[in-house]
CSV table of C-alpha atoms in Angstrom, one decimal:
chain,number,residue,atom,x,y,z
A,1225,MET,CA,74.0,113.2,98.0
A,1226,ASN,CA,71.6,113.2,95.2
A,1227,HIS,CA,72.6,110.5,92.7
A,1228,ARG,CA,71.8,110.9,89.0
A,1229,SER,CA,71.0,108.0,86.7
A,1230,TYR,CA,72.1,107.4,83.1
A,1231,GLN,CA,69.4,107.6,80.5
A,1232,GLU,CA,69.7,104.6,78.1
A,1233,VAL,CA,68.7,103.5,74.6
A,1234,ARG,CA,69.3,100.1,73.1
A,1235,LEU,CA,69.7,99.6,69.4
A,1236,PRO,CA,70.5,96.7,67.1
A,1237,LEU,CA,74.2,96.6,66.0
A,1238,GLU,CA,74.5,96.8,62.3
A,1239,GLU,CA,78.3,97.0,61.9
A,1240,GLU,CA,81.2,95.3,63.4
A,1241,PRO,CA,82.1,96.5,67.0
A,1242,LEU,CA,85.6,97.6,65.9
A,1243,ALA,CA,84.2,99.7,63.1
A,1244,LEU,CA,81.6,101.3,65.4
A,1245,MET,CA,84.2,102.2,68.1
A,1246,CYS,CA,86.6,103.7,65.6
A,1247,ARG,CA,83.9,105.6,63.8
A,1248,LEU,CA,82.6,107.2,66.9
A,1249,VAL,CA,86.0,108.2,68.2
A,1250,GLY,CA,86.8,109.6,64.8
A,1251,THR,CA,83.9,112.2,65.2
A,1252,GLY,CA,86.0,114.0,67.8
A,1253,LEU,CA,82.9,114.3,70.0
A,1254,PHE,CA,84.3,112.1,72.9
A,1255,SER,CA,86.9,113.9,74.9
A,1256,PRO,CA,88.5,112.5,76.9
A,1257,HIS,CA,87.8,108.9,75.7
A,1258,VAL,CA,88.7,105.3,76.4
A,1259,VAL,CA,87.7,102.4,74.2
A,1260,TYR,CA,88.1,99.0,75.9
A,1261,GLU,CA,87.6,95.6,74.4
A,1262,ASN,CA,86.9,92.9,77.0
A,1263,GLY,CA,86.1,89.6,75.3
A,1264,THR,CA,82.8,90.0,73.5
A,1265,GLU,CA,82.0,93.4,75.0
A,1266,TRP,CA,83.4,96.7,73.6
A,1267,SER,CA,82.8,99.9,75.4
A,1268,LEU,CA,83.5,103.6,74.7
A,1269,ALA,CA,83.6,106.1,77.5
A,1270,GLY,CA,83.4,109.8,76.7
A,1271,GLY,CA,83.7,112.9,78.8
A,1272,ALA,CA,84.3,113.0,82.6
A,1273,LEU,CA,81.6,113.5,85.1
A,1274,ALA,CA,84.1,112.8,87.8
A,1275,SER,CA,87.9,112.4,87.7
A,1276,LEU,CA,90.6,111.1,90.0
A,1277,ARG,CA,94.3,111.8,89.4
A,1278,LEU,CA,96.8,110.6,91.9
A,1279,THR,CA,100.5,111.3,92.0
A,1280,GLY,CA,103.0,109.0,93.7
A,1281,GLN,CA,103.3,111.5,96.5
A,1282,GLU,CA,99.5,111.2,97.1
A,1283,THR,CA,99.5,107.4,97.0
A,1284,VAL,CA,100.3,105.0,99.8
A,1285,ASP,CA,97.6,102.5,99.0
A,1286,LEU,CA,94.4,102.6,96.9
A,1287,SER,CA,92.0,103.3,99.7
A,1288,SER,CA,91.4,106.8,98.3
A,1289,VAL,CA,89.9,105.2,95.2
A,1290,ALA,CA,87.1,103.5,97.1
A,1291,GLN,CA,86.5,106.8,99.0
A,1292,TRP,CA,86.3,108.7,95.7
A,1293,LEU,CA,83.9,106.2,94.2
A,1294,ALA,CA,81.6,106.4,97.3
A,1295,ARG,CA,81.2,110.1,96.4
A,1296,THR,CA,80.4,109.5,92.7
A,1297,PRO,CA,77.2,111.3,91.9
A,1298,VAL,CA,75.7,108.7,89.6
A,1299,THR,CA,74.4,105.2,90.0
A,1300,ASP,CA,75.4,102.1,88.0
A,1301,TRP,CA,78.7,103.6,87.1
A,1302,ARG,CA,81.6,102.1,85.3
A,1303,VAL,CA,85.1,103.7,85.9
A,1304,TYR,CA,87.7,103.8,83.1
A,1305,GLY,CA,91.3,104.7,83.4
A,1306,TRP,CA,95.0,103.8,83.4
A,1307,ALA,CA,97.7,103.1,86.0
A,1308,ALA,CA,101.3,104.0,85.3
A,1309,PHE,CA,104.0,101.4,85.9
A,1310,GLU,CA,105.5,103.8,88.6
A,1311,LEU,CA,102.4,103.1,90.8
A,1312,GLY,CA,103.9,99.7,91.5
A,1313,PRO,CA,107.0,100.9,93.5
A,1314,VAL,CA,104.9,103.4,95.4
A,1315,LEU,CA,102.4,100.6,96.5
A,1316,ALA,CA,105.5,98.5,97.5
A,1317,GLY,CA,106.6,101.3,99.9
A,1318,ALA,CA,109.2,103.1,97.8
A,1319,ALA,CA,109.6,106.8,98.0
A,1320,PRO,CA,107.9,108.5,95.1
A,1321,SER,CA,110.5,109.9,92.6
A,1322,GLY,CA,108.4,112.6,91.0
A,1323,THR,CA,105.1,114.4,90.7
A,1324,ASP,CA,103.7,112.6,87.6
A,1325,THR,CA,100.3,111.1,87.7
A,1326,VAL,CA,100.4,107.4,88.5
A,1327,LEU,CA,96.7,106.7,88.4
A,1328,HIS,CA,94.0,108.4,86.4
A,1329,LEU,CA,90.3,107.4,86.5
A,1330,ILE,CA,87.1,108.9,85.1
A,1331,VAL,CA,83.4,108.3,85.5
A,1332,PRO,CA,82.2,109.2,82.0
A,1333,THR,CA,79.3,111.4,81.0
A,1334,ASP,CA,78.6,109.2,78.0
A,1335,GLU,CA,79.0,105.5,77.2
A,1336,VAL,CA,78.5,103.3,74.2
A,1337,ARG,CA,78.7,99.6,74.8
A,1338,THR,CA,78.1,96.6,72.5
A,1339,ASP,CA,78.0,92.9,73.0
A,1340,GLY,CA,78.3,92.2,69.3
A,1341,THR,CA,74.5,92.0,68.8
A,1342,THR,CA,73.1,95.3,70.3
A,1343,ILE,CA,74.3,98.7,71.2
A,1344,LEU,CA,73.7,100.2,74.6
A,1345,ILE,CA,74.0,104.0,74.7
A,1346,ARG,CA,74.1,105.8,78.0
A,1347,SER,CA,74.2,109.6,78.7
A,1348,LEU,CA,73.4,112.0,81.5
A,1349,ASP,CA,72.1,114.6,79.0
A,1350,PRO,CA,68.9,113.8,77.0
A,1351,GLU,CA,70.0,116.0,74.1
A,1352,ARG,CA,73.4,114.3,74.1
A,1353,LEU,CA,71.7,110.9,74.2
A,1354,ASP,CA,69.7,111.8,71.1
A,1355,LEU,CA,72.9,112.8,69.3
A,1356,LEU,CA,74.6,109.6,70.1
A,1357,VAL,CA,71.7,107.6,69.0
A,1358,ARG,CA,71.8,109.3,65.6
A,1359,LEU,CA,75.5,108.8,65.3
A,1360,ALA,CA,75.2,105.1,66.1
A,1361,ARG,CA,72.5,104.6,63.5
A,1362,THR,CA,74.5,106.2,60.7
A,1363,GLY,CA,76.9,103.3,60.4
A,1364,ARG,CA,78.9,103.2,57.2
A,1365,SER,CA,81.8,101.2,55.9
A,1366,VAL,CA,85.0,103.1,55.6
A,1367,ALA,CA,88.0,101.8,53.7
A,1368,ASP,CA,91.1,101.2,55.8
A,1369,PRO,CA,94.0,103.4,54.8
A,1370,THR,CA,96.7,101.5,53.0
A,1371,GLU,CA,99.6,103.8,53.9
A,1372,ARG,CA,101.8,102.7,56.7
A,1373,ILE,CA,104.8,104.2,58.5
A,1374,HIS,CA,108.0,102.2,57.9
A,1375,LEU,CA,109.8,101.8,61.1
A,1376,PRO,CA,113.1,100.0,61.5
A,1377,LEU,CA,113.3,98.1,64.7
A,1378,GLU,CA,117.0,97.6,65.1
A,1379,ASP,CA,118.2,98.9,68.5
A,1380,LYS,CA,120.1,102.2,68.1
A,1381,GLY,CA,120.7,102.5,71.8
A,1382,ASN,CA,122.4,100.2,74.2
A,1383,TYR,CA,119.8,97.5,74.9
A,1384,ARG,CA,122.1,94.6,74.5
A,1385,ALA,CA,124.5,96.3,76.9
A,1386,ALA,CA,121.7,96.9,79.4
A,1387,VAL,CA,120.8,93.1,79.3
A,1388,ALA,CA,124.5,92.3,79.9
A,1389,ALA,CA,124.5,94.6,82.9
A,1390,ALA,CA,121.4,93.0,84.2
A,1391,LEU,CA,123.1,89.6,83.9
A,1392,VAL,CA,125.9,90.7,86.1
A,1393,GLU,CA,123.3,91.7,88.8
A,1394,LEU,CA,121.6,88.3,88.4
A,1395,GLN,CA,124.8,86.4,89.1
A,1396,ASP,CA,125.1,88.0,92.5
A,1397,ASP,CA,123.8,86.3,95.7
A,1398,GLY,CA,121.0,88.8,96.0
A,1399,PRO,CA,117.3,87.9,95.7
A,1400,LEU,CA,116.8,89.0,92.1
A,1401,THR,CA,116.2,86.1,89.8
A,1402,LYS,CA,114.5,87.8,86.8
A,1403,VAL,CA,114.1,91.4,85.5
A,1404,ILE,CA,112.2,92.6,82.4
A,1405,LEU,CA,114.1,95.3,80.5
A,1406,SER,CA,112.4,97.3,77.8
A,1407,ARG,CA,113.5,99.7,75.1
A,1408,ARG,CA,111.8,102.5,73.2
A,1409,VAL,CA,111.6,102.9,69.5
A,1410,PRO,CA,110.8,106.5,68.3
A,1411,VAL,CA,108.2,106.9,65.6
A,1412,PRO,CA,109.1,109.6,63.1
A,1413,ALA,CA,105.6,110.8,62.3
A,1414,ARG,CA,102.3,111.4,64.1
A,1415,VAL,CA,100.0,108.4,64.1
A,1416,ASP,CA,96.3,108.2,63.2
A,1417,LEU,CA,95.3,106.3,66.4
A,1418,PRO,CA,91.8,105.2,65.4
A,1419,ALA,CA,93.0,104.0,62.0
A,1420,THR,CA,96.0,102.3,63.6
A,1421,TYR,CA,93.6,100.6,66.1
A,1422,ALA,CA,91.4,99.3,63.4
A,1423,ALA,CA,94.3,98.0,61.3
A,1424,GLY,CA,96.2,96.5,64.2
A,1425,ARG,CA,93.2,94.9,65.8
A,1426,ARG,CA,92.3,93.0,62.6
A,1427,ALA,CA,95.8,91.6,62.5
A,1428,ASN,CA,96.2,90.7,66.2
A,1429,THR,CA,94.8,88.2,68.7
A,1430,PRO,CA,94.9,90.1,72.0
A,1431,ALA,CA,93.4,89.2,75.3
A,1432,ARG,CA,92.2,92.9,75.5
A,1433,SER,CA,92.6,95.9,73.3
A,1434,PHE,CA,92.2,99.7,74.0
A,1435,LEU,CA,92.3,103.1,72.3
A,1436,LEU,CA,92.5,106.1,74.6
A,1437,ASP,CA,93.1,109.8,75.0
A,1438,LEU,CA,93.2,110.5,78.7
A,1439,GLY,CA,95.3,112.7,80.9
A,1440,GLY,CA,97.6,114.0,78.1
A,1441,ILE,CA,98.4,110.4,77.0
A,1442,GLN,CA,97.1,108.9,73.7
A,1443,ALA,CA,97.6,105.2,73.2
A,1444,VAL,CA,96.5,102.2,71.2
A,1445,GLY,CA,97.3,98.7,72.5
A,1446,PHE,CA,96.7,95.0,71.9
A,1447,SER,CA,97.3,93.5,75.3
A,1448,PRO,CA,98.5,89.9,75.4
A,1449,GLU,CA,97.3,89.4,79.0
A,1450,THR,CA,95.3,90.7,82.0
A,1451,VAL,CA,96.9,91.9,85.2
A,1452,ALA,CA,93.7,91.2,87.2
A,1453,GLU,CA,90.1,90.1,86.5
A,1454,VAL,CA,87.7,90.3,89.5
A,1455,THR,CA,84.1,89.1,89.3
A,1456,PRO,CA,81.3,90.7,91.4
A,1457,ASP,CA,81.4,87.8,93.8
A,1458,GLY,CA,85.1,88.2,94.4
A,1459,ARG,CA,86.7,85.6,92.2
A,1460,VAL,CA,90.2,86.9,91.1
A,1461,THR,CA,92.0,85.7,88.0
A,1462,SER,CA,95.3,86.6,86.5
A,1463,HIS,CA,97.0,85.2,83.3
A,1464,PRO,CA,100.8,85.4,83.5
A,1465,LEU,CA,102.5,85.0,80.1
A,1466,ALA,CA,106.3,84.4,80.1
A,1467,GLY,CA,108.3,82.6,77.4
A,1468,THR,CA,108.2,83.8,73.8
A,1469,ARG,CA,108.8,82.6,70.3
A,1470,ALA,CA,107.9,84.3,67.0
A,1471,ARG,CA,105.0,83.6,64.7
A,1472,THR,CA,106.2,83.7,61.2
A,1473,GLY,CA,103.2,83.1,59.0
A,1474,SER,CA,104.5,79.6,58.1
A,1475,ALA,CA,102.5,76.9,59.7
A,1476,ALA,CA,105.4,74.5,59.7
A,1477,GLU,CA,107.9,77.0,61.1
A,1478,ASP,CA,105.4,78.2,63.7
A,1479,ALA,CA,104.8,74.6,64.8
A,1480,ARG,CA,108.6,74.1,65.1
A,1481,LEU,CA,108.9,77.2,67.2
A,1482,HIS,CA,105.9,76.1,69.3
A,1483,ASP,CA,107.7,72.8,70.2
A,1484,ASP,CA,111.0,74.7,70.7
A,1485,LEU,CA,109.3,77.0,73.2
A,1486,LEU,CA,107.8,74.1,75.2
A,1487,SER,CA,111.2,72.4,75.4
A,1488,ASP,CA,113.5,75.4,76.2
A,1489,PRO,CA,114.8,75.2,79.8
A,1490,LYS,CA,115.3,78.9,80.0
A,1491,GLU,CA,111.8,79.8,78.9
A,1492,ILE,CA,110.2,77.1,81.1
A,1493,HIS,CA,112.2,78.3,84.1
A,1494,GLU,CA,111.2,81.9,83.4
A,1495,HIS,CA,107.6,81.0,83.2
A,1496,ALA,CA,107.5,78.8,86.2
A,1497,ILE,CA,109.0,81.4,88.6
A,1498,SER,CA,106.6,84.0,87.2
A,1499,VAL,CA,103.6,81.8,88.0
A,1500,LYS,CA,104.9,81.1,91.5
A,1501,LEU,CA,105.1,84.9,92.2
A,1502,ALA,CA,101.7,85.5,90.8
A,1503,LEU,CA,100.3,82.9,93.2
A,1504,GLU,CA,102.2,84.5,96.1
A,1505,ASP,CA,100.7,87.9,95.2
A,1506,LEU,CA,97.2,86.5,95.1
A,1507,ALA,CA,97.7,84.8,98.5
A,1508,ALA,CA,98.0,88.2,100.1
A,1509,VAL,CA,94.3,88.9,99.7
A,1510,CYS,CA,92.8,85.6,98.5
A,1511,ASP,CA,92.0,82.1,99.8
A,1512,ASP,CA,91.7,79.0,97.6
A,1513,THR,CA,94.5,80.1,95.3
A,1514,ALA,CA,95.3,77.7,92.5
A,1515,VAL,CA,96.8,77.3,89.1
A,1516,THR,CA,93.9,76.2,86.8
A,1517,GLU,CA,95.8,76.1,83.5
A,1518,TYR,CA,99.6,75.7,83.3
A,1519,MET,CA,102.0,76.3,80.5
A,1520,ASP,CA,99.7,76.4,77.5
A,1521,VAL,CA,100.8,78.2,74.4
A,1522,LEU,CA,98.8,81.2,73.3
A,1523,GLN,CA,99.1,83.1,70.0
A,1524,ARG,CA,99.3,86.8,70.4
A,1525,GLY,CA,99.8,88.7,67.2
A,1526,THR,CA,103.4,88.2,65.9
A,1527,VAL,CA,104.4,86.0,68.9
A,1528,GLN,CA,103.4,82.9,70.8
A,1529,HIS,CA,103.7,82.7,74.6
A,1530,LEU,CA,103.8,80.2,77.4
A,1531,ALA,CA,100.6,81.0,79.4
A,1532,SER,CA,99.1,80.0,82.7
A,1533,THR,CA,96.0,81.0,84.7
A,1534,VAL,CA,96.0,81.6,88.5
A,1535,THR,CA,92.9,82.2,90.6
A,1536,GLY,CA,91.7,82.9,94.1
A,1537,GLN,CA,88.8,84.0,96.1
A,1538,LEU,CA,88.9,87.4,97.9
A,1539,ARG,CA,88.9,87.1,101.7
A,1540,ASP,CA,86.3,89.0,103.7
A,1541,GLY,CA,87.3,92.7,104.0
A,1542,TYR,CA,89.0,92.9,100.6
A,1543,GLY,CA,87.7,94.3,97.4
A,1544,PRO,CA,88.6,94.6,93.7
A,1545,TRP,CA,91.1,97.4,94.3
A,1546,ASP,CA,93.0,95.3,96.8
A,1547,ALA,CA,93.3,92.5,94.2
A,1548,PHE,CA,94.5,95.0,91.7
A,1549,ALA,CA,97.0,96.5,94.1
A,1550,THR,CA,98.6,93.2,95.0
A,1551,LEU,CA,98.9,92.0,91.4
A,1552,PHE,CA,100.0,95.3,89.9
A,1553,PRO,CA,102.2,95.7,88.1
A,1554,ALA,CA,102.2,92.3,86.3
A,1555,VAL,CA,105.1,90.1,87.3
A,1556,THR,CA,105.7,89.3,83.6
A,1557,ALA,CA,106.5,93.0,83.0
A,1558,THR,CA,108.5,93.6,86.2
A,1559,GLY,CA,110.8,91.0,87.7
A,1560,ILE,CA,111.2,88.6,90.6
A,1561,PRO,CA,111.0,89.8,93.2
A,1562,LYS,CA,109.4,93.0,92.1
A,1563,THR,CA,110.9,95.2,94.8
A,1564,SER,CA,114.4,94.2,93.7
A,1565,ALA,CA,113.6,94.7,90.0
A,1566,TYR,CA,112.2,98.3,90.3
A,1567,PRO,CA,115.5,100.1,90.9
A,1568,LEU,CA,117.4,98.1,88.4
A,1569,ILE,CA,114.7,98.8,85.7
A,1570,ARG,CA,114.9,102.5,86.4
A,1571,THR,CA,118.7,102.6,86.4
A,1572,LEU,CA,119.1,100.6,83.1
A,1573,GLU,CA,116.2,102.1,81.2
A,1574,GLY,CA,117.0,105.6,82.4
A,1575,HIS,CA,113.4,107.0,82.3
A,1576,PRO,CA,110.0,106.4,83.7
A,1577,ARG,CA,107.9,103.9,81.9
A,1578,GLY,CA,104.6,105.7,82.3
A,1579,ILE,CA,101.7,103.6,81.2
A,1580,TYR,CA,103.9,101.1,79.4
A,1581,ALA,CA,103.8,97.9,81.5
A,1582,GLY,CA,101.1,99.5,83.5
A,1583,ALA,CA,97.4,98.9,83.0
A,1584,VAL,CA,94.3,100.2,81.3
A,1585,LEU,CA,91.3,99.2,83.3
A,1586,THR,CA,87.6,99.3,84.0
A,1587,CYS,CA,85.7,98.9,87.3
A,1588,ASP,CA,81.9,98.5,87.8
A,1589,ALA,CA,79.7,99.5,90.6
A,1590,ASP,CA,78.9,95.8,91.3
A,1591,GLY,CA,82.6,95.1,92.1
A,1592,ALA,CA,83.8,93.7,88.7
A,1593,LEU,CA,87.2,94.9,87.7
A,1594,ASP,CA,89.2,94.2,84.6
A,1595,ALA,CA,92.8,95.4,84.0
A,1596,ALA,CA,94.8,94.8,80.8
A,1597,LEU,CA,98.6,94.8,80.8
A,1598,VAL,CA,99.8,97.7,78.6
A,1599,LEU,CA,102.1,96.0,76.0
A,1600,ARG,CA,102.1,95.9,72.2
A,1601,SER,CA,101.2,99.5,72.2
A,1602,VAL,CA,101.9,102.8,70.5
A,1603,PHE,CA,102.0,106.0,72.6
A,1604,GLN,CA,101.8,109.7,71.9
A,1605,GLN,CA,102.5,112.4,74.5
A,1606,ASP,CA,103.9,115.9,74.6
A,1607,GLY,CA,104.7,115.9,70.8
A,1608,HIS,CA,106.5,112.5,70.9
A,1609,CYS,CA,105.4,109.2,69.5
A,1610,TRP,CA,107.0,105.8,70.3
A,1611,LEU,CA,106.7,102.1,70.7
A,1612,GLN,CA,108.2,100.1,73.6
A,1613,ALA,CA,108.9,96.4,74.2
A,1614,GLY,CA,110.8,94.3,76.7
A,1615,ALA,CA,112.1,90.8,77.4
A,1616,GLY,CA,112.6,88.8,80.5
A,1617,VAL,CA,116.2,88.5,81.6
A,1618,VAL,CA,117.2,85.5,83.7
A,1619,ARG,CA,120.7,84.0,84.3
A,1620,GLN,CA,120.5,81.9,81.1
A,1621,SER,CA,119.6,84.9,78.9
A,1622,LEU,CA,121.7,86.0,75.9
A,1623,PRO,CA,121.6,89.7,75.0
A,1624,GLU,CA,121.2,89.0,71.3
A,1625,ARG,CA,118.2,86.7,71.9
A,1626,GLU,CA,116.5,89.2,74.2
A,1627,HIS,CA,117.0,91.9,71.6
A,1628,GLU,CA,115.5,89.6,69.0
A,1629,GLU,CA,112.5,89.0,71.2
A,1630,THR,CA,111.8,92.7,71.6
A,1631,CYS,CA,111.7,92.9,67.7
A,1632,GLU,CA,109.3,90.0,67.5
A,1633,LYS,CA,106.9,91.8,70.0
A,1634,LEU,CA,107.3,95.2,68.4
A,1635,ARG,CA,106.1,93.8,65.0
A,1636,SER,CA,102.6,93.3,66.5
A,1637,ILE,CA,102.1,97.0,66.4
A,1638,SER,CA,104.9,98.4,64.2
A,1639,GLN,CA,103.4,96.9,61.0
A,1640,HIS,CA,100.1,98.7,61.5
A,1641,LEU,CA,101.0,102.3,62.1
A,1642,VAL,CA,98.9,104.6,60.0
A,1643,PRO,CA,100.2,108.1,59.5
A,1644,ALA,CA,98.0,111.0,60.6
A,1645,ARG,CA,96.5,112.8,57.6
A,1646,GLU,CA,97.5,116.2,58.8
A,1647,ARG,CA,100.5,117.0,61.0
A,1648,PRO,CA,99.4,119.5,63.7
A,1649,SER,CA,101.6,122.4,64.8
A,1650,GLY,CA,102.9,120.4,67.7
A,1651,GLU,CA,105.5,118.6,65.6
A,1652,ILE,CA,106.5,115.1,66.6
A,1653,ARG,CA,110.2,115.2,67.7
A,1654,PRO,CA,111.5,111.6,67.6
A,1655,ASP,CA,115.0,112.9,67.9
A,1656,ALA,CA,114.2,114.1,71.4
A,1657,LEU,CA,113.4,110.6,72.4
A,1658,VAL,CA,116.6,109.1,73.5
A,1659,ASP,CA,116.6,105.3,73.6
A,1660,PRO,CA,118.6,104.4,76.7
A,1661,GLY,CA,118.1,100.8,76.1
């Protein structure tokens, strides 16, 4: 196979990375596209030189991903994409329940990356590269829209009843000790995603952020944690977050809630069992597993979480996709054990989650992989727009408190929804989104 190489140009960065990414996406010249913020690096992938879409019926493990990448006709690639929550049950051996895509990956034709100091522009087409260079050089400040969509967050479905039903299951002698139940909130207007990304990112403190239009799904998210981080030398890290209190904007009240979080037996128990399962997941493919940070408190937008860090070293014969497969989906968005939580989630929520509680990810040719947990996000698909948030239910849970927690999380994104300037012919139909809880 003849491999092609990206042509590259490096320029000084003369605007903030967030503004650069939103401006470039706003040109409409990148389709499909994925913007991914990973620490100090921001990257924009545009176009698809190669694409892989797997349904549940085509997926037993992720060995086909490595086979596909081996055929990729370009060197020094970076893969971008998403994994739906429903990939998890399939990897665990459950029979696939539909034909929807559970994993969508692309190798882009164009990339724009910035480390906060310079811009690296990559393209396979010299003329396209010249165009991208001109676009990158024409940075200009754009005023943020002031208009926002007002979105009531009170549950209009049966979320509290779903939590109560889960508590009945948790009282049984079965293995289930925790389940994360979520609810959808329909958005009554189409959202300007780049503008929402800009507004929301300035107000949030995410571990990762993303803006994408890939495979019929559009989304903006401010991820509070990573599912998996893999370095080229095989070091694997995951950051489970479980246990939540609000951030109110009052320093005194936030400090009180911080202390309350650290002393709440329910929240501590929920966090501890989540860390234990994350370690067990890592041990399937790693040696030298350890908890390197335990039960810190991290601020994530409108909430604060108990947070820990677990690490391990990949054993010989395992690669980044094995690490991702064993950790996916995040224990903090599923339940304990995961296999017992899957059917209960599907029964009580009543619909597939799609990429909510799944992952947006990148993987590099050198073996580095980074996967963000899809939470604190807004989604648009098939003429519908919605938010979604969940809470961890354990035996000590109270339905009213779990509902309140979903509201606290939803505010990280709901306060920053910018309406689209023009409504396309495909009208958003929020009434068609039934909130089953």
